[in-house]
Tab-separated table of C-alpha atoms and ligand atoms in Angstrom:
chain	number	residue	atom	x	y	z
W	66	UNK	CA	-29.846	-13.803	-28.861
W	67	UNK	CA	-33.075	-12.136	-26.902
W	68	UNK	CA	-31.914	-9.384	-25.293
W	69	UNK	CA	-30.214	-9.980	-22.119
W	70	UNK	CA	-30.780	-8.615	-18.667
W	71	UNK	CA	-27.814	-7.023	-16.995
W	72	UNK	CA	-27.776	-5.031	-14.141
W	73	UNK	CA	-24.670	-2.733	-12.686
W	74	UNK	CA	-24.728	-1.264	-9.059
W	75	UNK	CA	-23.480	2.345	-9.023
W	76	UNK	CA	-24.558	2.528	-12.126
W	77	UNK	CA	-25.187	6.034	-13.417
W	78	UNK	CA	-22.029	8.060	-12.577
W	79	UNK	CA	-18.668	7.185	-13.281
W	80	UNK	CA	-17.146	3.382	-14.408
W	81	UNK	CA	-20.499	1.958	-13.815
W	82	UNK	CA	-22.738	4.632	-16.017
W	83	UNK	CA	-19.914	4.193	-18.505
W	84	UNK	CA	-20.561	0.248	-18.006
W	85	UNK	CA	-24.784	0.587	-17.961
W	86	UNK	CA	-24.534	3.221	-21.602
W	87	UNK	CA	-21.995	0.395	-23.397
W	88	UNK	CA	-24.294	-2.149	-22.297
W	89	UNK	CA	-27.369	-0.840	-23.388
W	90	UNK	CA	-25.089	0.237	-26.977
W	91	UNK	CA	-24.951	-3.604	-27.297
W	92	UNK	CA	-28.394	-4.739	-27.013
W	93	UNK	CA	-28.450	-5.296	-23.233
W	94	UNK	CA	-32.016	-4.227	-20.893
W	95	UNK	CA	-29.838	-2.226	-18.370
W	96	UNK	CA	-30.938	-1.322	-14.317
W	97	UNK	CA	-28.352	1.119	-12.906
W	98	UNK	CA	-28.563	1.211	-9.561
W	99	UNK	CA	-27.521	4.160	-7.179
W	100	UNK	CA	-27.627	4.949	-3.438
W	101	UNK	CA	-28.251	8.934	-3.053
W	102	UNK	CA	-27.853	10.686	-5.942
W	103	UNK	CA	-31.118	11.570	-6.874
W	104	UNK	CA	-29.780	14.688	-9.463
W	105	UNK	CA	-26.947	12.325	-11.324
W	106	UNK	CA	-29.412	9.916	-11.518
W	107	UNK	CA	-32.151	11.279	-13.185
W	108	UNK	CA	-29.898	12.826	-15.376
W	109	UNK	CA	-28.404	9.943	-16.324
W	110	UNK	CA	-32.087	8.377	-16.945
W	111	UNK	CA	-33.292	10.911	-19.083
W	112	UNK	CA	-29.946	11.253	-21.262
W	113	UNK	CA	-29.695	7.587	-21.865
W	114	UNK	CA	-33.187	5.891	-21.312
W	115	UNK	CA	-32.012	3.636	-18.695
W	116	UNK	CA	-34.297	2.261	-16.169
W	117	UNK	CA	-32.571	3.796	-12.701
W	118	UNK	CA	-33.208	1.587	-9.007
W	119	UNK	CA	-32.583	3.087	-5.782
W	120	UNK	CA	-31.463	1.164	-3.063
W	121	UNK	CA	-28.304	0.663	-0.614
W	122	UNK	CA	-26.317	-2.204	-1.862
W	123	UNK	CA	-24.917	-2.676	1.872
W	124	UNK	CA	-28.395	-3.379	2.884
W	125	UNK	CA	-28.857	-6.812	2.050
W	126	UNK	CA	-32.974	-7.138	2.393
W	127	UNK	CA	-33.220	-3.641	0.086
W	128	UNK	CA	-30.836	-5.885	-2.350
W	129	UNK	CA	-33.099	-8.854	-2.605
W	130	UNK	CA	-36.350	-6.616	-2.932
W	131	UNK	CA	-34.430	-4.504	-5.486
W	132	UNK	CA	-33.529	-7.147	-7.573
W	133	UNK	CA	-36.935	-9.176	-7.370
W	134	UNK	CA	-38.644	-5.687	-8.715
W	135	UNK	CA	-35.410	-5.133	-11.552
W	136	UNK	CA	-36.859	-8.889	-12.977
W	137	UNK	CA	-40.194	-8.078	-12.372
W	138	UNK	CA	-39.855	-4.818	-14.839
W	139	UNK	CA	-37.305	-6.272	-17.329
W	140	UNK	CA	-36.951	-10.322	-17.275
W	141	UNK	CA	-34.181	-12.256	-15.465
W	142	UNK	CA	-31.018	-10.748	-14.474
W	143	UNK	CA	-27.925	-12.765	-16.980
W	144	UNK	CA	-25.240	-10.396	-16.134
W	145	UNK	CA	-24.123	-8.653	-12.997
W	146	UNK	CA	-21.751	-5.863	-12.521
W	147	UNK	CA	-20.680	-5.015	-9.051
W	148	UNK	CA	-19.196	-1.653	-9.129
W	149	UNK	CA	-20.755	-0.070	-6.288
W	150	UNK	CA	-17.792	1.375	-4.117
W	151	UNK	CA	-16.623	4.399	-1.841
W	152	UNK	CA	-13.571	5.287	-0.520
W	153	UNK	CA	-12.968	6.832	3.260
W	154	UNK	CA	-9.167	7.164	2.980
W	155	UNK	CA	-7.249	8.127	6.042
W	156	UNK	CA	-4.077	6.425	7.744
W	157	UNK	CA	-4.269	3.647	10.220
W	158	UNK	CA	-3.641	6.512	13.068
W	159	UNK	CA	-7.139	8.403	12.321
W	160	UNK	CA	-9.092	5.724	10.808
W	161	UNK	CA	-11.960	5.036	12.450
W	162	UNK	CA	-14.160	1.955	13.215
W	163	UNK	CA	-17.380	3.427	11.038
W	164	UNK	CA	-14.937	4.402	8.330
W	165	UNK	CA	-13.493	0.874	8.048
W	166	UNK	CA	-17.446	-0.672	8.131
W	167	UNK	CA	-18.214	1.532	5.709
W	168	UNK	CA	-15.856	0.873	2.738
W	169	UNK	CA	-16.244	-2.878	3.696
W	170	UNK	CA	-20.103	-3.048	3.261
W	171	UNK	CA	-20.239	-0.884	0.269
W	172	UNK	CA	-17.213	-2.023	-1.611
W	173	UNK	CA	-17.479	-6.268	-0.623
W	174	UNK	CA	-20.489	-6.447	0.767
W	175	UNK	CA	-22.656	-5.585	-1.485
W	176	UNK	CA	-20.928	-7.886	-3.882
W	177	UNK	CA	-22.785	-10.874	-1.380
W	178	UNK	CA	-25.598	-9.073	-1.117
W	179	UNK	CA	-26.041	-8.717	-4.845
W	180	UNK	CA	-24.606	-11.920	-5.974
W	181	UNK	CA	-26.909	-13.679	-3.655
W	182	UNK	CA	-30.137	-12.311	-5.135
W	183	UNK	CA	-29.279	-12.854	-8.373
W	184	UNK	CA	-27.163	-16.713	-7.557
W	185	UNK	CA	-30.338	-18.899	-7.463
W	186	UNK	CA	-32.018	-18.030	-11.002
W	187	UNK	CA	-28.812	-17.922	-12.686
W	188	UNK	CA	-28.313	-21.602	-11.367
W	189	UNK	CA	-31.320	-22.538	-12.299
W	190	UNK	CA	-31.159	-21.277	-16.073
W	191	UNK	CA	-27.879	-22.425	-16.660
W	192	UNK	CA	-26.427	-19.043	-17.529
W	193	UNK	CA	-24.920	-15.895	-15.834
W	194	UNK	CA	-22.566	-13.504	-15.682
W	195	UNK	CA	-20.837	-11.609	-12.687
W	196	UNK	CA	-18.172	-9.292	-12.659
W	197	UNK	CA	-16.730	-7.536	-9.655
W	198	UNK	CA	-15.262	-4.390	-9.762
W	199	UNK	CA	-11.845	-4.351	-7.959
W	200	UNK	CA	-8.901	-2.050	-7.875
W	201	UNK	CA	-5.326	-2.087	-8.445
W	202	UNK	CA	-4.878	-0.841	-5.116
W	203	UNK	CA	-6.618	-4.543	-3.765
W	204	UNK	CA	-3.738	-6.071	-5.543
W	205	UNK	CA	-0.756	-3.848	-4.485
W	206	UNK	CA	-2.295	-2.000	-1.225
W	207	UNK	CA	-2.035	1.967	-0.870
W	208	UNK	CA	-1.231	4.188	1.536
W	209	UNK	CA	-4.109	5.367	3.682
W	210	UNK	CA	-6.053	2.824	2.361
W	211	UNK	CA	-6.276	-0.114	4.853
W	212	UNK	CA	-10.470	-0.192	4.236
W	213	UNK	CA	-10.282	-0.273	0.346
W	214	UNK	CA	-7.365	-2.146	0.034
W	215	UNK	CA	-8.709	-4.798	2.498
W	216	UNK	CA	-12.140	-4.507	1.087
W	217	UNK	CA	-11.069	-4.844	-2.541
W	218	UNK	CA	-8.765	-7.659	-2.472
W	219	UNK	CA	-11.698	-9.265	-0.823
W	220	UNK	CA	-13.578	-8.929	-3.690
W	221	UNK	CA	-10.151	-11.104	-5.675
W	222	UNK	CA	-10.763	-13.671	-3.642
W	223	UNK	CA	-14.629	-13.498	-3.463
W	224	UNK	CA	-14.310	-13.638	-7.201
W	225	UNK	CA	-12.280	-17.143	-7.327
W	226	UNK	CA	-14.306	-18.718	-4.763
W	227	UNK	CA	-17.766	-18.040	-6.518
W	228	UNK	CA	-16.391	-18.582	-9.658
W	229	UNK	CA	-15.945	-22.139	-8.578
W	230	UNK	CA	-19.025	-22.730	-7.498
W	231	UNK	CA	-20.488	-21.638	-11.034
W	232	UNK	CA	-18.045	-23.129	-13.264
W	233	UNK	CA	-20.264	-26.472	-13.650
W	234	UNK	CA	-23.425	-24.128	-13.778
W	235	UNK	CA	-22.984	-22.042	-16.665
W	236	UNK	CA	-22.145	-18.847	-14.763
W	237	UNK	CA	-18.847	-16.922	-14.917
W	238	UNK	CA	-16.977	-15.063	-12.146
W	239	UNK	CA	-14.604	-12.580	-12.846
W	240	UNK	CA	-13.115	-9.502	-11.573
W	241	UNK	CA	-11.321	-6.155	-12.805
W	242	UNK	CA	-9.002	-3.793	-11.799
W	243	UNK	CA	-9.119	-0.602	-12.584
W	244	UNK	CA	-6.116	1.725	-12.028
W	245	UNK	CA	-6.603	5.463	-11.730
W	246	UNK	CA	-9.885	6.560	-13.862
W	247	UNK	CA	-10.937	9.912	-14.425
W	248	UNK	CA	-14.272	9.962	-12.669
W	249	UNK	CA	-15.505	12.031	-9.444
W	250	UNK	CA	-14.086	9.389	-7.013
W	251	UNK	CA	-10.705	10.395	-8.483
W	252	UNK	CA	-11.537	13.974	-8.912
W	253	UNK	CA	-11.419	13.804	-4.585
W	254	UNK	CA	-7.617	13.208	-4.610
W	255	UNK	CA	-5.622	16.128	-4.383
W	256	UNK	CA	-3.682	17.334	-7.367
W	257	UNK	CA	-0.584	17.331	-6.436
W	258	UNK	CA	-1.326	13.597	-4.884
W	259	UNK	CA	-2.637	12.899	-8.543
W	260	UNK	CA	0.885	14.028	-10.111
W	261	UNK	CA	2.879	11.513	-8.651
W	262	UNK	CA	0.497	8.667	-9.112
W	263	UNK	CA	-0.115	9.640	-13.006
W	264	UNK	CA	3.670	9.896	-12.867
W	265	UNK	CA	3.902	6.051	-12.411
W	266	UNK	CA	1.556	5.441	-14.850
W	267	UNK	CA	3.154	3.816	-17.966
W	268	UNK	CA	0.916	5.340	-20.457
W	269	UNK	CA	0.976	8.968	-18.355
W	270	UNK	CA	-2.145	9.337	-18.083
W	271	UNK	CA	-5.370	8.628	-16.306
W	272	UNK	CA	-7.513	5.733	-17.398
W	273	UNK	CA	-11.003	6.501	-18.890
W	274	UNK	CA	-14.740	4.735	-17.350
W	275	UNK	CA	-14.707	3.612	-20.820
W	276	UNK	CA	-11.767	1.626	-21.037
W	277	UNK	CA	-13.057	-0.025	-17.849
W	278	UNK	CA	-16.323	-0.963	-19.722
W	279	UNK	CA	-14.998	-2.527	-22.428
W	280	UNK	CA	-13.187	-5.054	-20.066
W	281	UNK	CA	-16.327	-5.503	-18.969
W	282	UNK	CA	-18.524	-6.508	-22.459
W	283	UNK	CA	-15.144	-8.860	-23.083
W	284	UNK	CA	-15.736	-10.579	-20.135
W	285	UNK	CA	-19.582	-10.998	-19.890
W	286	UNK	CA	-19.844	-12.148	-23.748
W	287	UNK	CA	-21.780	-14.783	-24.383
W	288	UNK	CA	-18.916	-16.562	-26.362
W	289	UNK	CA	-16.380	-15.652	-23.010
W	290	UNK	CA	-17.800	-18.777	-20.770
W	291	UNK	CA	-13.868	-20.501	-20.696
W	292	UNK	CA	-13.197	-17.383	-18.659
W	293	UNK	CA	-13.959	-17.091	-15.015
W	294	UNK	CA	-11.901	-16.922	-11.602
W	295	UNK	CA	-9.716	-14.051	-13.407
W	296	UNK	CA	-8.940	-10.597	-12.845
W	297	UNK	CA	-8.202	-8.185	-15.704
W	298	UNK	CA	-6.137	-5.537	-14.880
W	299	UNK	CA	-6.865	-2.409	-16.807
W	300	UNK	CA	-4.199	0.110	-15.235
W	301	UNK	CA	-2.172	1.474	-18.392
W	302	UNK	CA	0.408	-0.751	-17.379
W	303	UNK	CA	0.687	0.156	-13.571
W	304	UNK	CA	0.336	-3.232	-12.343
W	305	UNK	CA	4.131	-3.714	-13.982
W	306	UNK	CA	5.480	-2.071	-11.065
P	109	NDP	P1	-18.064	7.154	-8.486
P	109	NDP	O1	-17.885	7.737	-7.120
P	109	NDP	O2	-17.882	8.013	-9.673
P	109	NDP	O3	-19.528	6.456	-8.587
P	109	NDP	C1	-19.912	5.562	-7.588
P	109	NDP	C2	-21.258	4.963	-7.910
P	109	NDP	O4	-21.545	3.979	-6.881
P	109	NDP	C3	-22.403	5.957	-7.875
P	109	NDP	O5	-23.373	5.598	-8.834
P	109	NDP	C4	-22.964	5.774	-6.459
P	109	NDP	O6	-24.335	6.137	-6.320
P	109	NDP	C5	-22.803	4.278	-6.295
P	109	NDP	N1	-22.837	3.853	-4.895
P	109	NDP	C6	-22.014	4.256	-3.898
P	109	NDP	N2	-22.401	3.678	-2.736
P	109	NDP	C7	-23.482	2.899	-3.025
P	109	NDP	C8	-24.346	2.097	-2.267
P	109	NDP	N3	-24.186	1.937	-0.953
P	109	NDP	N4	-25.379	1.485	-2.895
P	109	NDP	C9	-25.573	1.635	-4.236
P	109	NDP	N5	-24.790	2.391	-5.006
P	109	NDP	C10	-23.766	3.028	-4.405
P	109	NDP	O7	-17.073	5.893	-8.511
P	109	NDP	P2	-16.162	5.325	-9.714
P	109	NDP	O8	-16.948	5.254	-10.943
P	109	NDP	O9	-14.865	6.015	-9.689
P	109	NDP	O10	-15.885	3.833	-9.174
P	109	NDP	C11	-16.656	2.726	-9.574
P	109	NDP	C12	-16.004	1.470	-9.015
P	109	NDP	O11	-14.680	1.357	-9.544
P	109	NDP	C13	-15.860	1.474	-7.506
P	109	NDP	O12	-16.046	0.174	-6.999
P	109	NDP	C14	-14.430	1.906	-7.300
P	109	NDP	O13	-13.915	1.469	-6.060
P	109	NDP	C15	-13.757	1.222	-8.478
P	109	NDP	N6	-12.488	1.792	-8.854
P	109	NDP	C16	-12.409	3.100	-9.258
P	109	NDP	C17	-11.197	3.627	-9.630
P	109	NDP	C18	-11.057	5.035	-10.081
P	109	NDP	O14	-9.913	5.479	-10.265
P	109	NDP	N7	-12.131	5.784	-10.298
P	109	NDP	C19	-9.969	2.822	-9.597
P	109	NDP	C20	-10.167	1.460	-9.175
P	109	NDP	C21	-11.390	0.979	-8.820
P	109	NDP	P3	-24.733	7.694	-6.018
P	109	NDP	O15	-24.567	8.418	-7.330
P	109	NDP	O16	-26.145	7.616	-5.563
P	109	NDP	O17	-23.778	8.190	-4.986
């Protein structure tokens, strides 16, 4: 196989720099991209020798530029990884109209905005892979979490409706949920919120951005193309209950 082209959004902290290292253990030409960060980032570049993009994935003209300049510098982008996500938690009562935009736009989309930039060549070379990166809170909803909740179980459905579109093309659709991972958007809970959700975890503890990756190389394998419209739940058994 000549080395594939895969790019992850949010790529260099957390699930996604976990995602962008395993890929690039496998073979893979990685582009992490990143919104802000400038100090994780460049860390994370000069630690793993992986080519680093900035851009907004909400902003769907700095998406299409982005990923014209990602094939430009490394070839034609086979596998996409949407993990790009935020959270602005707060109950219904204080939640405010910029919150709710913002988890929408970052978490779903830039999953359009992405997808869309990358859709066309994949079509046209008969081969791609996409995966989304959900949440176990899209599937079961969470308190003071009517933005993410809403925002990821978009991305479920945004999954099985692309995925049929690419089923007869070659390209796969799939999603994943993660439950609880051990990464800074988790380190932002409170502890003692953090006890009681570990304490309905069957495995008792926190997931790792590892774990989450290797759902991730399952599902974008070249030998995985009977796959697509599914989510994987990766949770330590949470889902269960
Ligand atoms: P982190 O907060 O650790 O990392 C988020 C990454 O996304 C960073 O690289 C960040 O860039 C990037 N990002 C954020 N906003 C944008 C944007 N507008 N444009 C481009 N990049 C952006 O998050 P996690 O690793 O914890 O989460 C990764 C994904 O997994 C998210 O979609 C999250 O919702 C999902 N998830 C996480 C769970 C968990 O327990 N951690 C559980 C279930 C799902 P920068 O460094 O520049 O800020």
């Amino acid at each position: 196989m000549a080395e594939r082209v895969a790019i992850v959004t949010g790529g260099t902290r957390g699930i996604g720099a976990a995602v962008s290292r395993m890929l690039k253990d496998k073979g893979y030409k990685v582009a992490a991209t990143y919104a802000g960060n400038d100090a994780a980032a460049q860390k994370f570049k000069a630690e793993t020798g992986i080519a680093v993009y900035k851009f907004d994935a909400c902003d769907f003209a700095a998406c299409q530029a982005g990923v014209a300049q990602i094939e430009k510098d490394l070839g034609p982008a086979e596998v996409l990884v949407n993990n790009a996500g935020i959270t602005r938690d707060s109950t219904m009562r204080r939640l405010t109209r910029d919150m709710w935009d913002q988890v929408i736009d970052t978490n779903l989309g830039s999953c359009f905005n992405m997808s869309k930039a990358v859709w066309e060549g994949m079509n046209t070379r008969g081969f791609g892979r996409i995966v989304n990166i959900g949440s176990i809170n899209g599937q079961g909803g969470q308190y003071g979490q009517v933005n993410y909740a809403a925002a990821k179980s978009g991305i479920h459905g945004f999954t099985k409706a692309l995925a049929q579109e690419g089923a007869s093309k070659g390209i796969t659709v799939n999603a994943i949920a993660p439950g609880y991972t051990e990464t800074d958007m988790v380190a932002a809970v409170p502890a003692n919120v953090l006890e009681k959700i570990v304490a309905k975890i069957p495995v008792g503890r926190l997931g790792k951005a590892d774990e989450i990756a290797r759902g991730v190389m399952f599902l974008i394998a070249d030998d995985a193309g009977f796959i697509t419209g599914s989510t994987l739940s990766i949770n330590g058994g949470q889902h269960m209950y």
